[in-house]
Amino acid sequence: DVKVTQSSRYLVKRTGEKVFLECVQDMDHENMFWYRQDPGLGLRLIYFSYDVKMKEKGDIPEGYSVSREKKERFSLILESASTNQTSMYLCASSFWTGGIGELFFGEGSRLTVL
Amino acid sequence: QKEVEQDPGPLSVPEGAIVSLNCTYSNSAFQYFMWYRQYSRKGPELLMYTYSSGNKEDGRFTAQVDKSSKYISLFIRDSQPSDSATYLCAMSAPNSGGSNYKLTFGKGTLLTVNP
C-alpha cells in the first residue's frame, strides 16, 4: 500500500516561530503536494513539486516555502508563523497518469499558531 | 463564479437510504472527474473517477457525469453508517502548457448515515 507519512499530527507554535512540516512517501512518486484544509474553504493548494529540487506555487503560496531535496521527501516551511496559518495541512503524492488525479494523502498535521 | 461548487451540507440520512451528492462546475476544460472520501481526522482517499459523460458503477456507488450541464453526481445505494464521511468532488484540466493537469476540489459535503 502507498504510504504518505507526515511527521507530526498535532503542533502548537507561537507567532513568529519557524515551522517545518515534513512529508515522506514510499512509492517513488514524482509528484508531491501540500494543501491546507479549512472549514468552509475546502482544500487549497499551497505548493507542489513534479521532481526533485523543483517546485511550483499553488493557489495560496504566500507565507510558505517548500523544499524537495530527495524524491521521497517534501517539506513545507512557515518562515514566520502567523495566527491565520492555523489549519490542517495535508501532504499528498501521485504518479499522475494522464490527468486522473489519484492523490494519496497523509493523515494531516493540525497546526495551531498562538 | 467559482470553478467548482459543492453544497457543504451537512446531510443526515437513515441507514439504507439512497444518497445523492452533487457538484457543478464552470470550466469546460475539465476532463476527469473524481470523488474523494474523507473520514474524520484522516486524509482524503480516491473513491471513484470518470472521464466521459455517463454513469460508472462500483458496488453501491455510482458516479454520474453530465458534461453538457456541467454537473456531476455521486449516488450511494443502501447507505451504511460506515459511509459517514466528507465527500469531495474533484476535477482535472490540462495546465496552460498542456504538460500536466491541475486538480480542483469542491469544498466537500459532510454526510452522516444514522443507524
PDB file of C-alpha atoms in Angstrom:
ATOM      1  CA  ASP A   1       0.000   0.000   0.000  1.00  0.00           C
ATOM      2  CA  VAL A   2       1.120   3.540  -0.719  1.00  0.00           C
ATOM      3  CA  LYS A   3       2.027   5.326   2.416  1.00  0.00           C
ATOM      4  CA  VAL A   4       2.378   9.061   2.886  1.00  0.00           C
ATOM      5  CA  THR A   5       3.684   9.892   6.328  1.00  0.00           C
ATOM      6  CA  GLN A   6       3.511  13.308   7.902  1.00  0.00           C
ATOM      7  CA  SER A   7       5.939  13.732  10.755  1.00  0.00           C
ATOM      8  CA  SER A   8       3.647  15.493  13.228  1.00  0.00           C
ATOM      9  CA  ARG A   9      -0.085  15.027  13.715  1.00  0.00           C
ATOM     10  CA  TYR A  10      -0.504  17.979  16.090  1.00  0.00           C
ATOM     11  CA  LEU A  11       1.697  21.025  16.594  1.00  0.00           C
ATOM     12  CA  VAL A  12       1.308  24.174  18.681  1.00  0.00           C
ATOM     13  CA  LYS A  13       3.602  27.077  17.803  1.00  0.00           C
ATOM     14  CA  ARG A  14       3.874  30.722  18.714  1.00  0.00           C
ATOM     15  CA  THR A  15       3.542  33.662  16.339  1.00  0.00           C
ATOM     16  CA  GLY A  16       6.840  34.366  14.609  1.00  0.00           C
ATOM     17  CA  GLU A  17       8.280  30.876  15.036  1.00  0.00           C
ATOM     18  CA  LYS A  18       9.708  28.996  12.080  1.00  0.00           C
ATOM     19  CA  VAL A  19       7.756  25.807  11.457  1.00  0.00           C
ATOM     20  CA  PHE A  20       8.787  22.735   9.473  1.00  0.00           C
ATOM     21  CA  LEU A  21       6.235  20.173   8.312  1.00  0.00           C
ATOM     22  CA  GLU A  22       7.791  17.020   6.906  1.00  0.00           C
ATOM     23  CA  CYS A  23       6.246  14.537   4.500  1.00  0.00           C
ATOM     24  CA  VAL A  24       7.666  11.252   3.239  1.00  0.00           C
ATOM     25  CA  GLN A  25       6.179   8.887   0.640  1.00  0.00           C
ATOM     26  CA  ASP A  26       7.326   5.353  -0.044  1.00  0.00           C
ATOM     27  CA  MET A  27       6.046   4.694  -3.583  1.00  0.00           C
ATOM     28  CA  ASP A  28       8.612   6.532  -5.711  1.00  0.00           C
ATOM     29  CA  HIS A  29       6.054   9.102  -6.868  1.00  0.00           C
ATOM     30  CA  GLU A  30       7.380  12.038  -8.859  1.00  0.00           C
ATOM     31  CA  ASN A  31       4.642  14.415  -7.787  1.00  0.00           C
ATOM     32  CA  MET A  32       4.123  15.762  -4.280  1.00  0.00           C
ATOM     33  CA  PHE A  33       1.739  18.401  -2.966  1.00  0.00           C
ATOM     34  CA  TRP A  34       0.978  20.457   0.117  1.00  0.00           C
ATOM     35  CA  TYR A  35      -2.599  21.541   0.815  1.00  0.00           C
ATOM     36  CA  ARG A  36      -4.271  23.264   3.691  1.00  0.00           C
ATOM     37  CA  GLN A  37      -7.847  22.455   4.649  1.00  0.00           C
ATOM     38  CA  ASP A  38     -10.102  24.902   6.475  1.00  0.00           C
ATOM     39  CA  PRO A  39     -13.820  24.730   7.299  1.00  0.00           C
ATOM     40  CA  GLY A  40     -15.848  26.471   4.622  1.00  0.00           C
ATOM     41  CA  LEU A  41     -12.821  26.895   2.356  1.00  0.00           C
ATOM     42  CA  GLY A  42     -12.069  23.293   1.476  1.00  0.00           C
ATOM     43  CA  LEU A  43      -8.700  22.085   0.211  1.00  0.00           C
ATOM     44  CA  ARG A  44      -6.374  24.766  -1.121  1.00  0.00           C
ATOM     45  CA  LEU A  45      -3.105  24.022  -2.871  1.00  0.00           C
ATOM     46  CA  ILE A  46      -0.061  25.727  -1.373  1.00  0.00           C
ATOM     47  CA  TYR A  47       2.859  24.305  -3.364  1.00  0.00           C
ATOM     48  CA  PHE A  48       3.600  21.290  -5.488  1.00  0.00           C
ATOM     49  CA  SER A  49       6.612  19.578  -6.972  1.00  0.00           C
ATOM     50  CA  TYR A  50       6.973  17.419 -10.083  1.00  0.00           C
ATOM     51  CA  ASP A  51      10.572  16.459  -9.492  1.00  0.00           C
ATOM     52  CA  VAL A  52      13.465  16.695  -7.069  1.00  0.00           C
ATOM     53  CA  LYS A  53      14.571  20.298  -6.440  1.00  0.00           C
ATOM     54  CA  MET A  54      11.630  21.523  -8.489  1.00  0.00           C
ATOM     55  CA  LYS A  55       8.706  23.465  -7.008  1.00  0.00           C
ATOM     56  CA  GLU A  56       5.738  25.415  -8.271  1.00  0.00           C
ATOM     57  CA  LYS A  57       3.376  27.759  -6.494  1.00  0.00           C
ATOM     58  CA  GLY A  58      -0.170  26.676  -5.953  1.00  0.00           C
ATOM     59  CA  ASP A  59      -3.131  28.905  -5.233  1.00  0.00           C
ATOM     60  CA  ILE A  60      -2.043  30.249  -1.828  1.00  0.00           C
ATOM     61  CA  PRO A  61       1.787  30.215  -1.567  1.00  0.00           C
ATOM     62  CA  GLU A  62       2.145  33.447   0.418  1.00  0.00           C
ATOM     63  CA  GLY A  63       3.847  32.901   3.765  1.00  0.00           C
ATOM     64  CA  TYR A  64       5.090  29.434   2.833  1.00  0.00           C
ATOM     65  CA  SER A  65       8.095  27.865   1.181  1.00  0.00           C
ATOM     66  CA  VAL A  66       8.970  24.269   0.331  1.00  0.00           C
ATOM     67  CA  SER A  67      11.978  22.052  -0.080  1.00  0.00           C
ATOM     68  CA  ARG A  68      12.403  18.845  -2.058  1.00  0.00           C
ATOM     69  CA  GLU A  69      15.983  17.611  -1.803  1.00  0.00           C
ATOM     70  CA  LYS A  70      15.067  13.935  -2.193  1.00  0.00           C
ATOM     71  CA  LYS A  71      12.357  12.324  -4.270  1.00  0.00           C
ATOM     72  CA  GLU A  72      10.560  10.817  -1.305  1.00  0.00           C
ATOM     73  CA  ARG A  73      10.573  13.882   0.943  1.00  0.00           C
ATOM     74  CA  PHE A  74       8.701  17.181   0.598  1.00  0.00           C
ATOM     75  CA  SER A  75       8.879  19.761   3.356  1.00  0.00           C
ATOM     76  CA  LEU A  76       6.643  22.745   3.990  1.00  0.00           C
ATOM     77  CA  ILE A  77       8.201  25.701   5.800  1.00  0.00           C
ATOM     78  CA  LEU A  78       6.448  28.566   7.536  1.00  0.00           C
ATOM     79  CA  GLU A  79       9.210  31.152   7.861  1.00  0.00           C
ATOM     80  CA  SER A  80       7.354  33.211  10.476  1.00  0.00           C
ATOM     81  CA  ALA A  81       4.151  31.589  11.636  1.00  0.00           C
ATOM     82  CA  SER A  82       1.054  33.735  11.991  1.00  0.00           C
ATOM     83  CA  THR A  83      -2.315  33.008  13.581  1.00  0.00           C
ATOM     84  CA  ASN A  84      -4.021  32.885  10.180  1.00  0.00           C
ATOM     85  CA  GLN A  85      -1.866  29.873   9.351  1.00  0.00           C
ATOM     86  CA  THR A  86      -3.657  27.814  11.974  1.00  0.00           C
ATOM     87  CA  SER A  87      -5.029  24.986   9.874  1.00  0.00           C
ATOM     88  CA  MET A  88      -4.947  21.331   8.891  1.00  0.00           C
ATOM     89  CA  TYR A  89      -2.056  20.699   6.486  1.00  0.00           C
ATOM     90  CA  LEU A  90      -2.246  17.729   4.147  1.00  0.00           C
ATOM     91  CA  CYS A  91       0.595  16.300   2.105  1.00  0.00           C
ATOM     92  CA  ALA A  92      -0.127  14.162  -0.961  1.00  0.00           C
ATOM     93  CA  SER A  93       1.763  12.315  -3.654  1.00  0.00           C
ATOM     94  CA  SER A  94       0.771  10.886  -7.030  1.00  0.00           C
ATOM     95  CA  PHE A  95       2.040   9.174 -10.155  1.00  0.00           C
ATOM     96  CA  TRP A  96      -0.393  11.293 -12.144  1.00  0.00           C
ATOM     97  CA  THR A  97      -1.113   9.231 -15.259  1.00  0.00           C
ATOM     98  CA  GLY A  98      -2.944  11.138 -17.959  1.00  0.00           C
ATOM     99  CA  GLY A  99      -4.877  13.533 -15.818  1.00  0.00           C
ATOM    100  CA  ILE A 100      -6.527  11.138 -13.419  1.00  0.00           C
ATOM    101  CA  GLY A 101      -5.856  12.839 -10.139  1.00  0.00           C
ATOM    102  CA  GLU A 102      -5.294   9.937  -7.801  1.00  0.00           C
ATOM    103  CA  LEU A 103      -3.616  11.682  -4.943  1.00  0.00           C
ATOM    104  CA  PHE A 104      -2.512   9.672  -1.937  1.00  0.00           C
ATOM    105  CA  PHE A 105      -2.836  11.788   1.173  1.00  0.00           C
ATOM    106  CA  GLY A 106      -1.179  11.647   4.545  1.00  0.00           C
ATOM    107  CA  GLU A 107      -3.257  11.832   7.715  1.00  0.00           C
ATOM    108  CA  GLY A 108      -2.632  15.531   8.117  1.00  0.00           C
ATOM    109  CA  SER A 109      -0.815  17.841  10.505  1.00  0.00           C
ATOM    110  CA  ARG A 110      -3.025  20.072  12.604  1.00  0.00           C
ATOM    111  CA  LEU A 111      -1.118  23.277  13.333  1.00  0.00           C
ATOM    112  CA  THR A 112      -2.215  25.811  15.918  1.00  0.00           C
ATOM    113  CA  VAL A 113      -0.404  29.151  15.999  1.00  0.00           C
ATOM    114  CA  LEU A 114      -0.898  31.126  19.205  1.00  0.00           C
TER     115      LEU A 114
ATOM    116  CA  GLN B   1     -18.494  32.148 -10.286  1.00  0.00           C
ATOM    117  CA  LYS B   2     -16.343  29.574  -8.546  1.00  0.00           C
ATOM    118  CA  GLU B   3     -14.875  26.855 -10.747  1.00  0.00           C
ATOM    119  CA  VAL B   4     -16.418  24.060  -8.676  1.00  0.00           C
ATOM    120  CA  GLU B   5     -19.474  24.399  -6.448  1.00  0.00           C
ATOM    121  CA  GLN B   6     -20.473  21.783  -3.893  1.00  0.00           C
ATOM    122  CA  ASP B   7     -23.149  22.031  -1.220  1.00  0.00           C
ATOM    123  CA  PRO B   8     -21.369  21.591   2.128  1.00  0.00           C
ATOM    124  CA  GLY B   9     -24.406  20.072   3.836  1.00  0.00           C
ATOM    125  CA  PRO B  10     -24.445  18.634   6.404  1.00  0.00           C
ATOM    126  CA  LEU B  11     -26.565  15.816   5.073  1.00  0.00           C
ATOM    127  CA  SER B  12     -28.079  13.343   7.521  1.00  0.00           C
ATOM    128  CA  VAL B  13     -29.907  10.210   6.319  1.00  0.00           C
ATOM    129  CA  PRO B  14     -31.168   6.968   7.871  1.00  0.00           C
ATOM    130  CA  GLU B  15     -29.361   3.718   7.193  1.00  0.00           C
ATOM    131  CA  GLY B  16     -30.480   2.151   3.916  1.00  0.00           C
ATOM    132  CA  ALA B  17     -31.334   5.449   2.236  1.00  0.00           C
ATOM    133  CA  ILE B  18     -30.161   6.423  -1.231  1.00  0.00           C
ATOM    134  CA  VAL B  19     -27.793   9.375  -1.024  1.00  0.00           C
ATOM    135  CA  SER B  20     -27.212  11.872  -3.809  1.00  0.00           C
ATOM    136  CA  LEU B  21     -24.188  14.174  -3.710  1.00  0.00           C
ATOM    137  CA  ASN B  22     -23.646  16.789  -6.394  1.00  0.00           C
ATOM    138  CA  CYS B  23     -21.202  19.287  -7.827  1.00  0.00           C
ATOM    139  CA  THR B  24     -21.489  21.848 -10.561  1.00  0.00           C
ATOM    140  CA  TYR B  25     -18.600  23.400 -12.436  1.00  0.00           C
ATOM    141  CA  SER B  26     -17.962  26.241 -14.846  1.00  0.00           C
ATOM    142  CA  ASN B  27     -14.685  25.285 -16.562  1.00  0.00           C
ATOM    143  CA  SER B  28     -15.343  23.456 -19.838  1.00  0.00           C
ATOM    144  CA  ALA B  29     -11.707  22.291 -19.890  1.00  0.00           C
ATOM    145  CA  PHE B  30     -12.289  19.801 -17.066  1.00  0.00           C
ATOM    146  CA  GLN B  31     -11.752  16.320 -18.463  1.00  0.00           C
ATOM    147  CA  TYR B  32     -11.554  13.944 -15.498  1.00  0.00           C
ATOM    148  CA  PHE B  33     -14.000  13.835 -12.640  1.00  0.00           C
ATOM    149  CA  MET B  34     -13.331  12.233  -9.296  1.00  0.00           C
ATOM    150  CA  TRP B  35     -14.889  11.662  -5.919  1.00  0.00           C
ATOM    151  CA  TYR B  36     -12.784  11.515  -2.785  1.00  0.00           C
ATOM    152  CA  ARG B  37     -13.964  10.320   0.623  1.00  0.00           C
ATOM    153  CA  GLN B  38     -12.510  11.731   3.828  1.00  0.00           C
ATOM    154  CA  TYR B  39     -13.174  10.157   7.195  1.00  0.00           C
ATOM    155  CA  SER B  40     -12.850  12.299  10.290  1.00  0.00           C
ATOM    156  CA  ARG B  41      -9.212  13.061  11.205  1.00  0.00           C
ATOM    157  CA  LYS B  42      -7.937  11.291   8.090  1.00  0.00           C
ATOM    158  CA  GLY B  43      -6.708  12.399   4.672  1.00  0.00           C
ATOM    159  CA  PRO B  44      -8.986  12.076   1.635  1.00  0.00           C
ATOM    160  CA  GLU B  45      -8.861   8.896  -0.449  1.00  0.00           C
ATOM    161  CA  LEU B  46      -9.946   8.398  -4.051  1.00  0.00           C
ATOM    162  CA  LEU B  47     -13.322   6.698  -4.284  1.00  0.00           C
ATOM    163  CA  MET B  48     -14.149   6.820  -7.999  1.00  0.00           C
ATOM    164  CA  TYR B  49     -13.166   8.574 -11.200  1.00  0.00           C
ATOM    165  CA  THR B  50     -14.785   9.027 -14.596  1.00  0.00           C
ATOM    166  CA  TYR B  51     -13.669  10.510 -17.867  1.00  0.00           C
ATOM    167  CA  SER B  52     -16.656  10.803 -20.134  1.00  0.00           C
ATOM    168  CA  SER B  53     -20.292  11.690 -19.665  1.00  0.00           C
ATOM    169  CA  GLY B  54     -22.474   8.874 -18.397  1.00  0.00           C
ATOM    170  CA  ASN B  55     -22.526   6.557 -15.427  1.00  0.00           C
ATOM    171  CA  LYS B  56     -19.887   4.447 -13.732  1.00  0.00           C
ATOM    172  CA  GLU B  57     -20.838   1.919 -11.098  1.00  0.00           C
ATOM    173  CA  ASP B  58     -18.740   0.348  -8.346  1.00  0.00           C
ATOM    174  CA  GLY B  59     -20.684  -1.709  -5.860  1.00  0.00           C
ATOM    175  CA  ARG B  60     -23.103   0.567  -4.011  1.00  0.00           C
ATOM    176  CA  PHE B  61     -21.580   3.683  -5.573  1.00  0.00           C
ATOM    177  CA  THR B  62     -22.497   5.261  -8.914  1.00  0.00           C
ATOM    178  CA  ALA B  63     -20.740   8.283 -10.379  1.00  0.00           C
ATOM    179  CA  GLN B  64     -22.591  10.278 -12.997  1.00  0.00           C
ATOM    180  CA  VAL B  65     -21.236  12.998 -15.259  1.00  0.00           C
ATOM    181  CA  ASP B  66     -23.271  15.330 -17.460  1.00  0.00           C
ATOM    182  CA  LYS B  67     -20.801  17.495 -19.354  1.00  0.00           C
ATOM    183  CA  SER B  68     -23.497  19.378 -21.238  1.00  0.00           C
ATOM    184  CA  SER B  69     -24.942  20.612 -17.934  1.00  0.00           C
ATOM    185  CA  LYS B  70     -21.542  20.766 -16.177  1.00  0.00           C
ATOM    186  CA  TYR B  71     -22.939  18.636 -13.372  1.00  0.00           C
ATOM    187  CA  ILE B  72     -21.598  15.563 -11.609  1.00  0.00           C
ATOM    188  CA  SER B  73     -23.220  13.319  -9.031  1.00  0.00           C
ATOM    189  CA  LEU B  74     -22.334  10.502  -6.682  1.00  0.00           C
ATOM    190  CA  PHE B  75     -25.106   8.131  -5.644  1.00  0.00           C
ATOM    191  CA  ILE B  76     -24.790   5.792  -2.692  1.00  0.00           C
ATOM    192  CA  ARG B  77     -27.317   2.952  -2.513  1.00  0.00           C
ATOM    193  CA  ASP B  78     -28.223   1.173   0.709  1.00  0.00           C
ATOM    194  CA  SER B  79     -26.181   3.664   2.705  1.00  0.00           C
ATOM    195  CA  GLN B  80     -24.386   2.380   5.799  1.00  0.00           C
ATOM    196  CA  PRO B  81     -23.129   4.125   8.948  1.00  0.00           C
ATOM    197  CA  SER B  82     -19.608   3.382   7.671  1.00  0.00           C
ATOM    198  CA  ASP B  83     -20.343   5.719   4.746  1.00  0.00           C
ATOM    199  CA  SER B  84     -20.411   8.661   7.164  1.00  0.00           C
ATOM    200  CA  ALA B  85     -17.647  10.943   5.922  1.00  0.00           C
ATOM    201  CA  THR B  86     -16.990  14.093   3.943  1.00  0.00           C
ATOM    202  CA  TYR B  87     -17.245  13.577   0.181  1.00  0.00           C
ATOM    203  CA  LEU B  88     -15.216  15.856  -2.058  1.00  0.00           C
ATOM    204  CA  CYS B  89     -15.651  16.142  -5.786  1.00  0.00           C
ATOM    205  CA  ALA B  90     -12.534  16.898  -7.807  1.00  0.00           C
ATOM    206  CA  MET B  91     -11.898  17.717 -11.441  1.00  0.00           C
ATOM    207  CA  SER B  92      -8.794  17.982 -13.543  1.00  0.00           C
ATOM    208  CA  ALA B  93      -7.901  20.007 -16.602  1.00  0.00           C
ATOM    209  CA  PRO B  94      -4.640  20.363 -18.532  1.00  0.00           C
ATOM    210  CA  ASN B  95      -2.469  23.235 -17.396  1.00  0.00           C
ATOM    211  CA  SER B  96      -1.725  26.129 -19.738  1.00  0.00           C
ATOM    212  CA  GLY B  97       1.266  24.348 -21.225  1.00  0.00           C
ATOM    213  CA  GLY B  98      -0.633  21.127 -21.661  1.00  0.00           C
ATOM    214  CA  SER B  99       2.165  19.210 -19.988  1.00  0.00           C
ATOM    215  CA  ASN B 100       0.312  18.345 -16.837  1.00  0.00           C
ATOM    216  CA  TYR B 101      -3.034  18.527 -15.134  1.00  0.00           C
ATOM    217  CA  LYS B 102      -4.355  20.766 -12.400  1.00  0.00           C
ATOM    218  CA  LEU B 103      -6.758  19.270  -9.875  1.00  0.00           C
ATOM    219  CA  THR B 104      -9.552  21.422  -8.441  1.00  0.00           C
ATOM    220  CA  PHE B 105     -11.542  20.241  -5.412  1.00  0.00           C
ATOM    221  CA  GLY B 106     -15.034  21.085  -4.276  1.00  0.00           C
ATOM    222  CA  LYS B 107     -15.380  22.104  -0.628  1.00  0.00           C
ATOM    223  CA  GLY B 108     -16.877  18.779   0.392  1.00  0.00           C
ATOM    224  CA  THR B 109     -20.251  17.570   1.695  1.00  0.00           C
ATOM    225  CA  LEU B 110     -20.449  16.124   5.207  1.00  0.00           C
ATOM    226  CA  LEU B 111     -22.643  13.011   5.226  1.00  0.00           C
ATOM    227  CA  THR B 112     -23.925  11.227   8.314  1.00  0.00           C
ATOM    228  CA  VAL B 113     -25.751   7.899   7.996  1.00  0.00           C
ATOM    229  CA  ASN B 114     -27.718   7.139  11.144  1.00  0.00           C
ATOM    230  CA  PRO B 115     -28.237   3.519  12.257  1.00  0.00           C
TER     231      PRO B 115
END
